[in-house]
Short mmCIF file of C-alpha atoms and ligand atoms in Angstrom, two decimals:
data_model
loop_
_atom_site.label_atom_id
_atom_site.label_comp_id
_atom_site.label_asym_id
_atom_site.label_seq_id
_atom_site.Cartn_x
_atom_site.Cartn_y
_atom_site.Cartn_z
CA MET A 1 0.00 -0.01 -0.01
CA SER A 2 1.48 3.32 -0.99
CA ASN A 3 -0.16 6.66 -1.54
CA ASN A 4 3.06 8.70 -1.78
CA LEU A 5 2.01 10.53 1.37
CA LEU A 6 5.63 11.39 2.14
CA LYS A 7 6.94 11.87 -1.35
CA GLY A 8 9.91 14.28 -1.26
CA LYS A 9 10.05 14.34 2.55
CA LYS A 10 13.19 13.64 4.53
CA GLY A 11 13.21 12.09 7.96
CA ILE A 12 15.34 10.79 10.81
CA ILE A 13 14.13 7.62 12.57
CA PHE A 14 15.47 7.00 16.09
CA GLY A 15 15.15 3.61 17.79
CA ALA A 16 14.94 0.71 15.27
CA LEU A 17 16.55 -2.10 17.24
CA ASP A 18 15.09 -5.18 15.49
CA GLU A 19 12.22 -6.05 13.22
CA LYS A 20 9.71 -5.90 16.11
CA SER A 21 10.61 -2.29 16.97
CA ILE A 22 7.90 0.30 16.27
CA ALA A 23 10.64 2.45 14.70
CA TRP A 24 11.61 -0.43 12.33
CA LEU A 25 8.06 -0.74 10.99
CA THR A 26 7.69 3.03 10.80
CA ALA A 27 10.88 3.29 8.73
CA LEU A 28 9.51 0.67 6.31
CA ARG A 29 6.18 2.51 5.98
CA CYS A 30 7.83 5.90 5.51
CA HIS A 31 10.01 4.43 2.79
CA GLU A 32 6.97 2.89 1.06
CA GLU A 33 5.29 6.30 1.17
CA GLY A 34 8.21 7.90 -0.67
CA ALA A 35 10.31 9.38 2.15
CA GLN A 36 14.10 9.50 2.24
CA LEU A 37 15.51 8.40 5.58
CA VAL A 38 18.44 8.48 7.93
CA LEU A 39 18.41 5.77 10.63
CA THR A 40 20.01 6.18 14.04
CA ASN A 41 20.38 4.29 17.29
CA ALA A 42 22.73 4.08 20.23
CA PRO A 43 26.20 2.71 19.41
CA VAL A 44 25.55 -0.32 21.63
CA ALA A 45 22.40 -1.14 19.64
CA LEU A 46 24.23 -0.70 16.32
CA ARG A 47 26.74 -3.36 17.37
CA MET A 48 23.89 -5.94 17.19
CA GLY A 49 24.02 -5.26 13.46
CA GLU A 50 20.32 -5.85 12.83
CA ILE A 51 19.74 -2.27 11.69
CA ASN A 52 21.92 -2.83 8.62
CA LYS A 53 19.21 -5.10 7.14
CA LEU A 54 16.70 -2.31 7.54
CA ALA A 55 19.12 0.26 6.16
CA GLU A 56 19.53 -1.84 2.98
CA THR A 57 15.83 -2.19 2.50
CA VAL A 58 15.05 1.50 2.93
CA HIS A 59 18.30 2.73 1.27
CA ALA A 60 19.24 4.81 4.30
CA PRO A 61 22.57 5.52 5.94
CA VAL A 62 22.93 4.64 9.62
CA ILE A 63 24.49 7.28 11.89
CA GLY A 64 25.08 6.21 15.47
CA ALA A 65 24.11 8.57 18.31
CA ASP A 66 23.66 8.09 22.01
CA VAL A 67 20.68 10.34 22.55
CA THR A 68 22.06 11.63 25.83
CA ASN A 69 25.21 12.96 24.13
CA MET A 70 24.97 16.44 22.53
CA ASP A 71 28.11 15.94 20.39
CA ASP A 72 26.63 12.72 18.97
CA LEU A 73 23.37 14.49 18.19
CA LYS A 74 25.13 17.37 16.49
CA LYS A 75 27.11 14.98 14.31
CA LEU A 76 23.90 13.10 13.51
CA PHE A 77 22.12 16.24 12.30
CA GLU A 78 25.17 17.37 10.34
CA GLY A 79 25.38 13.94 8.72
CA ALA A 80 21.69 13.85 7.92
CA MET A 81 21.66 17.37 6.43
CA LYS A 82 24.65 16.49 4.29
CA HIS A 83 22.98 13.27 3.12
CA PHE A 84 19.68 15.05 2.33
CA ASP A 85 21.50 18.14 0.95
CA GLY A 86 19.14 20.25 3.09
CA GLY A 87 16.82 20.29 6.08
CA ILE A 88 14.72 17.61 7.75
CA ASP A 89 10.92 17.32 7.47
CA PHE A 90 10.17 14.75 10.13
CA ILE A 91 11.62 12.93 13.11
CA LEU A 92 10.47 9.82 14.98
CA HIS A 93 11.65 9.62 18.59
CA SER A 94 11.11 5.95 19.51
CA ILE A 95 13.33 5.59 22.52
CA GLY A 96 12.76 4.25 26.00
CA MET A 97 14.84 2.64 28.69
CA SER A 98 14.37 2.21 32.42
CA VAL A 99 17.50 1.54 34.42
CA ASN A 100 15.55 0.80 37.65
CA VAL A 101 13.46 -1.80 35.81
CA ARG A 102 16.57 -3.35 34.30
CA LYS A 103 18.15 -3.60 37.72
CA GLY A 104 14.99 -5.07 39.22
CA LYS A 105 14.27 -2.09 41.53
CA HIS A 106 10.67 -1.68 42.63
CA TYR A 107 9.18 1.84 42.31
CA THR A 108 9.23 2.33 46.04
CA GLU A 109 12.95 1.44 46.19
CA MET A 110 14.00 3.67 43.33
CA ASP A 111 17.70 4.38 42.89
CA TYR A 112 17.82 8.07 42.02
CA ALA A 113 21.04 7.91 40.00
CA PHE A 114 19.42 5.21 37.84
CA ASN A 115 16.32 7.39 37.62
CA GLN A 116 18.31 10.36 36.29
CA LYS A 117 19.66 8.18 33.54
CA THR A 118 16.16 6.85 32.73
CA LEU A 119 14.75 10.35 32.46
CA ASP A 120 17.66 11.53 30.37
CA ILE A 121 17.33 8.66 27.86
CA SER A 122 13.54 8.39 27.77
CA SER A 123 12.34 11.97 28.25
CA MET A 124 14.90 14.77 28.17
CA SER A 125 16.39 13.19 25.05
CA LEU A 126 13.45 14.67 23.17
CA HIS A 127 14.53 18.13 24.44
CA ARG A 128 18.13 17.35 23.43
CA VAL A 129 17.05 16.30 19.89
CA LEU A 130 14.83 19.37 19.43
CA ARG A 131 17.39 21.72 20.95
CA THR A 132 20.11 20.41 18.60
CA ALA A 133 17.82 20.83 15.61
CA TRP A 134 16.78 24.29 16.89
CA ASP A 135 20.39 25.50 17.28
CA MET A 136 21.29 24.22 13.78
CA ASP A 137 17.99 25.32 12.24
CA ALA A 138 17.82 21.77 10.89
CA ILE A 139 14.02 21.29 10.65
CA ASN A 140 12.15 22.60 7.62
CA TYR A 141 9.12 24.87 7.75
CA ARG A 142 6.02 22.82 8.74
CA GLY A 143 8.14 19.86 9.87
CA SER A 144 6.65 17.20 12.12
CA ILE A 145 8.11 15.47 15.19
CA VAL A 146 6.50 12.41 16.81
CA ALA A 147 7.60 10.73 20.08
CA LEU A 148 6.10 7.50 21.36
CA THR A 149 4.53 7.31 24.82
CA TYR A 150 2.20 5.21 27.00
CA ILE A 151 -0.97 5.85 29.01
CA ALA A 152 0.86 5.16 32.27
CA ALA A 153 1.64 8.88 32.11
CA GLN A 154 -2.04 9.55 32.96
CA ARG A 155 -3.12 6.46 34.88
CA VAL A 156 -1.33 4.12 37.26
CA PHE A 157 -0.05 0.82 35.92
CA PRO A 158 2.04 -0.27 38.88
CA ASP A 159 4.56 -2.45 37.05
CA TYR A 160 5.37 0.33 34.56
CA ASN A 161 7.49 1.67 37.40
CA GLU A 162 9.54 4.90 36.80
CA MET A 163 8.66 4.83 33.12
CA ALA A 164 5.28 6.33 34.03
CA ASP A 165 7.08 9.43 35.31
CA ALA A 166 9.39 9.39 32.30
CA LYS A 167 6.45 9.38 29.88
CA ALA A 168 4.72 12.21 31.79
CA LEU A 169 7.90 14.27 31.38
CA LEU A 170 8.20 13.31 27.71
CA GLU A 171 4.65 14.49 27.07
CA SER A 172 5.36 17.75 28.90
CA VAL A 173 8.50 18.43 26.83
CA THR A 174 6.39 17.76 23.75
CA ARG A 175 3.96 20.55 24.70
CA SER A 176 6.64 23.00 25.90
CA PHE A 177 9.01 22.68 22.92
CA GLY A 178 6.02 22.26 20.60
CA TYR A 179 4.97 25.74 21.54
CA HIS A 180 8.29 27.31 20.71
CA TYR A 181 8.86 25.39 17.52
CA GLY A 182 5.32 26.15 16.39
CA VAL A 183 5.82 29.87 16.84
CA ARG A 184 9.21 29.84 15.22
CA LYS A 185 8.67 27.66 12.17
CA LYS A 186 5.21 26.03 12.27
CA VAL A 187 6.91 22.79 13.27
CA ARG A 188 4.53 20.46 15.11
CA VAL A 189 5.48 18.15 17.97
CA ASN A 190 3.15 15.39 19.22
CA THR A 191 3.25 12.15 21.17
CA VAL A 192 1.49 8.97 20.11
CA SER A 193 0.28 6.91 23.04
CA GLN A 194 0.44 3.35 21.80
CA SER A 195 -1.18 0.12 23.01
CA PRO A 196 1.10 -2.39 24.71
CA THR A 197 3.11 -3.95 21.90
CA ARG A 198 5.42 -7.00 21.84
CA THR A 199 8.83 -5.45 21.37
CA THR A 200 12.12 -5.61 23.30
CA ALA A 201 11.22 -2.51 25.37
CA GLY A 202 7.61 -3.65 25.81
CA SER A 203 8.49 -7.11 27.02
CA GLY A 204 10.73 -5.56 29.72
CA VAL A 205 7.61 -4.57 31.64
CA LYS A 206 6.89 -7.07 34.47
CA GLY A 207 3.78 -9.15 33.85
CA PHE A 208 3.65 -8.05 30.23
CA ASP A 209 1.50 -11.03 29.05
CA GLY A 210 -1.24 -10.21 31.51
CA PHE A 211 -0.87 -6.53 30.70
CA ILE A 212 -1.30 -6.99 26.95
CA SER A 213 -4.28 -9.33 27.19
CA TYR A 214 -6.03 -7.05 29.68
CA ALA A 215 -5.60 -4.11 27.30
CA GLU A 216 -6.88 -6.25 24.39
CA LYS A 217 -10.05 -7.06 26.40
CA MET A 218 -10.45 -3.41 27.48
CA SER A 219 -10.27 -1.95 23.94
CA PRO A 220 -13.30 -2.03 21.66
CA LEU A 221 -10.99 -2.24 18.60
CA GLY A 222 -8.41 -4.47 20.38
CA ASN A 223 -4.78 -3.53 20.76
CA ALA A 224 -3.10 -1.54 18.04
CA ASP A 225 -0.07 -3.39 16.70
CA ALA A 226 3.30 -1.91 15.72
CA GLY A 227 2.43 -1.83 12.03
CA GLN A 228 -0.72 0.17 12.72
CA CYS A 229 1.30 2.54 14.87
CA ALA A 230 3.63 3.00 11.93
CA ASP A 231 0.67 3.85 9.67
CA TYR A 232 -0.49 6.45 12.19
CA CYS A 233 2.96 8.00 12.39
CA VAL A 234 2.98 8.30 8.58
CA THR A 235 -0.20 10.37 8.76
CA LEU A 236 1.36 12.64 11.35
CA PHE A 237 4.45 13.18 9.15
CA SER A 238 2.26 13.90 6.10
CA ASP A 239 0.75 17.20 5.03
CA TYR A 240 -2.70 16.01 6.15
CA THR A 241 -2.09 16.84 9.82
CA GLN A 242 -0.48 20.30 9.58
CA MET A 243 -2.54 21.89 12.36
CA VAL A 244 -2.07 19.18 14.95
CA THR A 245 0.52 20.03 17.57
CA MET A 246 1.37 19.70 21.31
CA GLN A 247 -1.06 16.79 21.56
CA ASN A 248 -0.90 13.40 23.17
CA LEU A 249 -2.72 11.25 20.61
CA PHE A 250 -4.06 7.92 21.82
CA HIS A 251 -3.50 5.08 19.36
CA ASP A 252 -4.93 2.30 21.50
CA GLY A 253 -8.12 0.91 19.97
CA GLY A 254 -10.27 2.98 22.38
CA PHE A 255 -8.64 1.75 25.59
CA SER A 256 -8.10 5.23 26.96
CA TYR A 257 -11.81 6.11 26.97
CA THR A 258 -13.24 2.76 27.98
CA GLY A 259 -14.47 2.31 31.55
CA VAL A 260 -15.17 -1.42 31.29
CA THR A 261 -16.08 -3.91 28.55
CA GLU A 262 -18.40 -6.91 28.46
CA ALA A 263 -15.37 -9.14 28.03
CA VAL A 264 -13.92 -7.95 31.34
CA ILE A 265 -17.27 -8.03 33.18
CA ASN A 266 -17.87 -11.60 31.99
CA GLN A 267 -14.51 -12.63 33.31
CA MET A 268 -15.21 -11.00 36.72
CA GLU A 269 -18.58 -12.82 37.05
CA LYS A 270 -17.03 -16.28 36.52
N1 NAD B 301 6.20 -1.77 23.27
C1 NAD B 301 5.21 -1.18 23.95
O1 NAD B 301 4.39 -1.83 24.62
C2 NAD B 301 5.10 0.32 23.88
C3 NAD B 301 3.85 0.92 24.20
C4 NAD B 301 3.79 2.33 24.23
C5 NAD B 301 4.91 3.08 23.91
N2 NAD B 301 6.10 2.47 23.61
C6 NAD B 301 7.27 3.27 23.34
O2 NAD B 301 7.68 3.07 21.99
C7 NAD B 301 9.04 3.45 21.92
C8 NAD B 301 9.82 2.39 21.14
O3 NAD B 301 9.88 1.20 21.84
P1 NAD B 301 9.68 -0.27 21.22
O4 NAD B 301 8.53 -0.86 21.97
O5 NAD B 301 9.68 -0.21 19.73
O6 NAD B 301 10.99 -1.05 21.76
P2 NAD B 301 12.48 -1.16 21.24
O7 NAD B 301 13.22 -1.81 22.36
O8 NAD B 301 12.49 -1.84 19.94
O9 NAD B 301 12.99 0.36 21.04
C9 NAD B 301 13.59 1.13 22.09
C10 NAD B 301 14.77 1.81 21.46
O10 NAD B 301 15.42 2.77 22.31
C11 NAD B 301 16.78 2.77 21.96
N3 NAD B 301 17.63 3.41 22.94
C12 NAD B 301 17.79 3.07 24.27
N4 NAD B 301 18.73 3.84 24.84
C13 NAD B 301 19.14 4.72 23.88
C14 NAD B 301 20.14 5.77 23.89
N5 NAD B 301 20.84 6.12 24.96
N6 NAD B 301 20.34 6.46 22.73
C15 NAD B 301 19.62 6.15 21.60
N7 NAD B 301 18.68 5.18 21.55
C16 NAD B 301 18.48 4.45 22.68
C17 NAD B 301 17.06 1.25 21.84
O11 NAD B 301 18.29 1.03 21.26
C18 NAD B 301 15.87 0.82 21.05
O12 NAD B 301 16.13 0.88 19.68
C19 NAD B 301 9.56 3.67 23.35
O13 NAD B 301 9.48 5.08 23.65
C20 NAD B 301 8.50 2.93 24.13
O14 NAD B 301 8.44 3.39 25.49
C21 NAD B 301 6.20 1.11 23.59
#
């Protein structure tokens, strides 16, 4: 399926780790829709080598960048602008990592040094990316930035741990920088709040199987998968959503506005 929605557009995709990654599927869809791409991930992720398969398919260079390192980000934008011979039309921020979860720390026993790292990678990295682009004037007029988030920013999902706070901060940076970039260059910045999805980051959440089947039962349309998230991101990068900015957009099959479903009630009555 291609409608050339992104014909002539140039974008940077952060966070394609393997073929399950939301960023991986988004890169494929953006390519199908006519975009030119630059792929990036942390040097440690690049060493896995998987991303090279994607790079071949979408004819994109891979430029490594640790998203917490301003020098890396500057080099990434310089490399991308050189490759595109001009500015950038869209960016996907598809990055998340919880150090406390990795180290098995319960929310109530949080290690604050780990937490700083989590917030830097998962939330303030969006500020770092936008700030780098801002300083270099790297994003074109009416560009579009999308970052991925989760509804634990609004409601408690206990096992989501410190990532709930990280996503709340990410959504706040989206609004705050979205304001400034909108005024300056009509650049829009939004978050997409995605259903639980079976990826490396997703499966790191404790009790993920229960989590994903509960969400499936609580969503009138069922859970949105990674491919459907990629389709939605394409629309947000396209010219059909030029006046949408500073929003948290739920892409969750209706989960966010559902109080209860028959499927869940039936289960409770058993
Ligand atoms: N999978 C889910 O259930 C789900 C649901 C809602 C939102 N999200 C969000 O979607 C985004 C993508 O996650 P995913 O599920 O595709 O998992 P994923 O594990 O495939 O992607 C996470 C990416 O973050 C990258 N990353 C980590 N530290 C980095 C650093 N320092 N610098 C640069 N990149 C770094 C990883 O290398 C990886 O590519 C994340 O923001 C995640 O929180 C996921």
